[in-house]
Short mmCIF file of C-alpha atoms in Angstrom, two decimals:
data_model
loop_
_atom_site.label_atom_id
_atom_site.label_comp_id
_atom_site.label_asym_id
_atom_site.label_seq_id
_atom_site.Cartn_x
_atom_site.Cartn_y
_atom_site.Cartn_z
CA UNK A 85 25.00 -0.53 53.29
CA UNK A 86 27.67 0.53 50.81
CA UNK A 87 27.58 -1.23 47.51
CA UNK A 88 30.61 -2.10 45.43
CA UNK A 89 33.04 0.79 45.20
CA UNK A 90 35.89 1.32 42.76
CA UNK A 91 38.76 3.77 42.57
CA UNK A 92 39.83 5.81 40.82
CA UNK A 93 36.90 6.88 38.65
CA UNK A 94 39.08 7.91 35.73
CA UNK A 95 42.71 7.32 34.89
CA UNK A 96 44.97 8.40 32.04
CA UNK A 97 48.20 6.52 31.35
CA UNK A 98 50.68 6.26 28.50
CA UNK A 99 51.73 3.16 26.59
CA UNK A 100 54.15 0.94 28.48
CA UNK A 101 53.12 2.16 31.91
CA UNK A 102 51.59 0.07 34.64
CA UNK A 103 48.25 0.72 36.36
CA UNK A 104 46.49 -0.49 39.51
CA UNK A 105 42.72 -0.35 39.92
CA UNK A 106 40.98 -0.97 43.23
CA UNK A 107 37.69 -2.51 44.28
CA UNK A 108 35.88 -2.85 47.59
CA UNK A 109 33.13 -5.48 47.55
CA UNK A 110 29.65 -5.15 48.93
CA UNK A 111 29.45 -5.81 52.65
CA UNK A 112 29.26 -9.55 53.34
CA UNK A 113 30.64 -10.54 49.94
CA UNK A 114 33.79 -12.64 49.67
CA UNK A 115 34.35 -13.02 45.93
CA UNK A 116 35.47 -10.38 43.44
CA UNK A 117 35.36 -10.58 39.65
CA UNK A 118 36.86 -8.14 37.16
CA UNK A 119 35.51 -7.30 33.72
CA UNK A 120 36.76 -5.18 30.83
CA UNK A 121 34.29 -3.29 28.66
CA UNK A 122 35.90 -1.99 25.49
CA UNK A 123 34.04 0.48 23.29
CA UNK A 124 31.08 -1.13 21.56
CA UNK A 125 31.41 -4.43 23.40
CA UNK A 126 29.80 -6.06 26.38
CA UNK A 127 31.82 -6.58 29.56
CA UNK A 128 34.35 -9.40 29.19
CA UNK A 129 35.44 -11.54 32.14
CA UNK A 130 39.07 -11.07 33.17
CA UNK A 131 39.30 -13.17 36.36
CA UNK A 132 37.73 -13.93 39.70
CA UNK A 133 39.30 -13.97 43.17
CA UNK A 134 38.19 -15.92 46.21
CA UNK A 135 40.14 -16.60 49.40
CA UNK A 136 42.95 -14.42 48.06
CA UNK A 137 43.51 -16.71 45.08
CA UNK A 138 42.65 -16.47 41.41
CA UNK A 139 39.80 -18.89 40.98
CA UNK A 140 39.03 -18.57 37.29
CA UNK A 141 40.47 -16.60 34.40
CA UNK A 142 39.11 -15.41 31.09
CA UNK A 143 41.02 -15.00 27.85
CA UNK A 144 43.38 -12.21 28.94
CA UNK A 145 47.19 -12.13 28.78
CA UNK A 146 49.47 -12.38 31.79
CA UNK A 147 49.92 -8.61 31.72
CA UNK A 148 46.64 -8.62 33.62
CA UNK A 149 47.10 -9.72 37.20
CA UNK A 150 45.21 -9.30 40.40
CA UNK A 151 45.22 -9.59 44.11
CA UNK A 152 42.67 -10.07 46.85
CA UNK A 153 43.30 -8.92 50.39
CA UNK A 154 42.14 -10.50 53.67
CA UNK A 155 39.34 -7.91 53.89
CA UNK A 156 38.11 -9.19 50.47
CA UNK A 157 39.01 -6.00 48.60
CA UNK A 158 40.84 -6.50 45.34
CA UNK A 159 43.25 -4.90 42.92
CA UNK A 160 43.60 -5.28 39.19
CA UNK A 161 47.07 -4.62 37.80
CA UNK A 162 47.87 -4.15 34.14
CA UNK A 163 51.52 -4.01 33.02
CA UNK A 164 53.02 -2.72 29.80
CA UNK A 165 49.86 -0.86 28.83
CA UNK A 166 48.73 -0.93 25.22
CA UNK A 167 46.39 1.47 23.46
CA UNK A 168 43.90 -1.40 23.27
CA UNK A 169 43.71 -1.58 27.06
CA UNK A 170 41.67 1.62 27.02
CA UNK A 171 38.33 0.56 28.42
CA UNK A 172 35.93 0.67 31.34
CA UNK A 173 36.98 -1.80 34.02
CA UNK A 174 34.16 -3.15 36.16
CA UNK A 175 34.42 -4.95 39.44
CA UNK A 176 31.67 -7.24 40.68
CA UNK A 177 31.27 -8.92 44.04
CA UNK A 178 29.36 -11.99 45.10
CA UNK A 179 29.10 -14.58 47.83
CA UNK A 180 30.57 -18.00 47.14
CA UNK A 181 27.84 -20.58 46.96
CA UNK A 182 25.08 -17.99 46.50
CA UNK A 183 22.13 -18.68 44.29
CA UNK A 184 23.28 -18.64 40.66
CA UNK A 185 26.42 -16.66 41.60
CA UNK A 186 24.53 -13.38 41.43
CA UNK A 187 27.01 -10.53 41.00
CA UNK A 188 26.75 -6.91 42.10
CA UNK A 189 28.70 -4.34 40.13
CA UNK A 190 30.58 -1.17 40.89
CA UNK A 191 30.43 1.92 38.66
CA UNK A 192 33.74 1.13 36.98
CA UNK A 193 37.08 2.80 36.37
CA UNK A 194 37.58 4.44 32.98
CA UNK A 195 41.16 3.85 31.80
CA UNK A 196 42.53 5.82 28.87
CA UNK A 197 45.90 4.81 27.42
CA UNK A 198 47.60 7.42 25.25
CA UNK B 149 33.25 -18.87 25.41
CA UNK B 150 29.54 -18.27 24.96
CA UNK B 151 28.40 -16.10 22.06
CA UNK B 152 25.62 -13.89 23.39
CA UNK B 153 23.66 -11.68 21.03
CA UNK B 154 21.27 -8.90 21.91
CA UNK B 155 18.89 -7.12 19.57
CA UNK B 156 18.19 -4.48 18.68
CA UNK B 157 21.44 -2.65 19.41
CA UNK B 158 19.53 0.56 20.14
CA UNK B 159 15.94 1.66 20.37
CA UNK B 160 14.17 5.02 20.56
CA UNK B 161 10.55 4.96 21.71
CA UNK B 162 7.98 7.51 22.74
CA UNK B 163 6.89 7.78 26.36
CA UNK B 164 4.02 5.37 26.93
CA UNK B 165 5.09 2.89 24.22
CA UNK B 166 5.72 -0.70 25.15
CA UNK B 167 8.90 -2.33 23.91
CA UNK B 168 10.83 -5.57 24.01
CA UNK B 169 14.38 -6.77 23.44
CA UNK B 170 15.92 -10.15 22.73
CA UNK B 171 18.88 -11.98 24.20
CA UNK B 172 20.11 -15.10 22.36
CA UNK B 173 22.63 -17.57 23.75
CA UNK B 174 23.76 -21.17 23.20
CA UNK B 175 21.24 -23.43 24.89
CA UNK B 176 23.77 -26.01 26.03
CA UNK B 177 25.86 -25.58 29.17
CA UNK B 178 23.34 -23.15 30.62
CA UNK B 179 23.15 -22.37 34.33
CA UNK B 180 21.30 -19.06 34.75
CA UNK B 181 20.44 -15.96 32.76
CA UNK B 182 20.89 -12.51 34.29
CA UNK B 183 19.38 -9.21 33.12
CA UNK B 184 20.97 -5.92 34.15
CA UNK B 185 19.87 -2.33 33.71
CA UNK B 186 22.74 0.13 33.30
CA UNK B 187 22.31 3.87 33.42
CA UNK B 188 25.15 6.08 32.25
CA UNK B 189 27.80 6.76 34.93
CA UNK B 190 26.13 4.36 37.37
CA UNK B 191 26.63 0.71 38.33
CA UNK B 192 24.81 -2.01 36.40
CA UNK B 193 21.74 -2.91 38.44
CA UNK B 194 20.49 -6.50 38.58
CA UNK B 195 16.93 -6.87 37.28
CA UNK B 196 16.29 -10.60 37.07
CA UNK B 197 17.95 -13.98 37.49
CA UNK B 198 16.22 -16.70 35.49
CA UNK B 199 16.97 -20.38 35.46
CA UNK B 200 14.05 -22.56 34.41
CA UNK B 201 12.66 -23.03 30.94
CA UNK B 202 9.43 -21.09 30.74
CA UNK B 203 10.42 -18.87 33.65
CA UNK B 204 8.69 -15.52 33.75
CA UNK B 205 9.75 -12.74 36.12
CA UNK B 206 8.16 -9.33 36.70
CA UNK B 207 9.23 -6.15 38.46
CA UNK B 208 6.77 -3.32 38.09
CA UNK B 209 6.40 -2.53 34.38
CA UNK B 210 9.35 -4.74 33.40
CA UNK B 211 9.05 -8.45 32.79
CA UNK B 212 11.19 -11.17 31.26
CA UNK B 213 10.73 -14.65 29.88
CA UNK B 214 13.21 -17.46 29.31
CA UNK B 215 13.39 -20.29 26.79
CA UNK B 216 16.40 -22.48 27.59
CA UNK B 217 15.62 -25.08 24.93
CA UNK B 218 15.96 -22.62 22.06
CA UNK B 219 18.34 -20.28 23.86
CA UNK B 220 16.64 -16.93 24.15
CA UNK B 221 15.16 -14.51 26.65
CA UNK B 222 12.85 -11.56 26.09
CA UNK B 223 12.69 -8.42 28.20
CA UNK B 224 9.48 -6.40 28.02
CA UNK B 225 8.83 -2.87 29.23
CA UNK B 226 5.20 -1.81 29.37
CA UNK B 227 4.37 1.90 29.07
CA UNK B 228 7.98 3.12 28.80
CA UNK B 229 8.93 6.16 30.87
CA UNK B 230 11.94 8.49 30.43
CA UNK B 231 13.52 6.99 33.55
CA UNK B 232 13.63 3.63 31.73
CA UNK B 233 16.30 5.07 29.43
CA UNK B 234 19.36 2.88 29.97
CA UNK B 235 21.35 0.05 28.46
CA UNK B 236 19.91 -3.39 29.16
CA UNK B 237 22.46 -6.20 29.35
CA UNK B 238 21.88 -9.91 29.47
CA UNK B 239 24.44 -12.44 30.70
CA UNK B 240 24.12 -16.19 30.91
CA UNK B 241 26.55 -17.74 33.32
CA UNK B 242 28.12 -21.17 33.46
CA UNK B 243 29.19 -21.31 37.08
CA UNK B 244 31.46 -18.42 38.02
CA UNK B 245 31.87 -16.75 34.65
CA UNK B 246 29.29 -14.35 33.20
CA UNK B 247 29.12 -13.85 29.41
CA UNK B 248 27.66 -10.49 28.50
CA UNK B 249 25.98 -9.38 25.31
CA UNK B 250 26.67 -5.93 23.92
CA UNK B 251 23.41 -4.64 25.31
CA UNK B 252 20.35 -2.81 24.00
CA UNK B 253 20.42 0.96 24.48
CA UNK B 254 16.91 2.26 25.15
CA UNK B 255 16.01 5.95 24.87
CA UNK B 256 12.51 6.98 25.90
CA UNK B 257 11.49 10.31 24.41
CA UNK B 258 9.14 12.41 26.58
#
C-alpha cells in the first residue's frame, strides 16, 4: 500500500515565477491538506481540500491556491513567487470523519526561490 | 491560531540514556494531540494520538502522557538508541487544522 507521495522532490524557481506541486494521497483517503515548513519553524497549515473544494484555509495569501481532482490527488499552486516562499511543502492525507482527523504525511517538496 | 511550544529545541544524549521532551499548548479549544517522529528526508511518521486528560500511550520504548487541563504533553524515550535520532513534532488539532510546534531534534550518540 503506497503512502502519500509528492512530486517533485526538489524545485528551484526565480522570483515572480509560478510553481505547481503535486500530491497523491494514501489509498482510501479522500482529504488532502497542505503545509509549509519554513526554516526553523514547524509546519504551518495552508489549506485543506475535500470533495474537490477548499474546506479550510490557514493564514496564507491568495497567491497560494490549490486543486483536488476526482481521484483525490491534489495540486498546490503558488503565483508570483517571493524569496520567502522558499520552504519544504508537505502534503498530508486523511479520511473525512476519521478518528481525530489523523493525518498521514508525504516526504515533502523542497522549493527554493532565487 | 494556537501557539504550540516544544522544549528543548535540540538534545544530544548517549546511547542507553532515557530522555523526555515537552509540548505546551493552550488548554482551551482542544480536540486531540498528535505526536510525530520525523527522520531527515523521510515522511513524518505518526506516533500517538491523545485525547483524554491523563491519557498515557506507549509504543515500545516510547511513551507519552497528556494533561489537557494545564495544556502540556510529555514524550519519553527509555534507553535511547541511535535509530531514535529524529525530530519529534507535536500538533494539537481543533477539527481539521493541525498546529505544529517547531519540534525537538534528538541526536543519540553511539
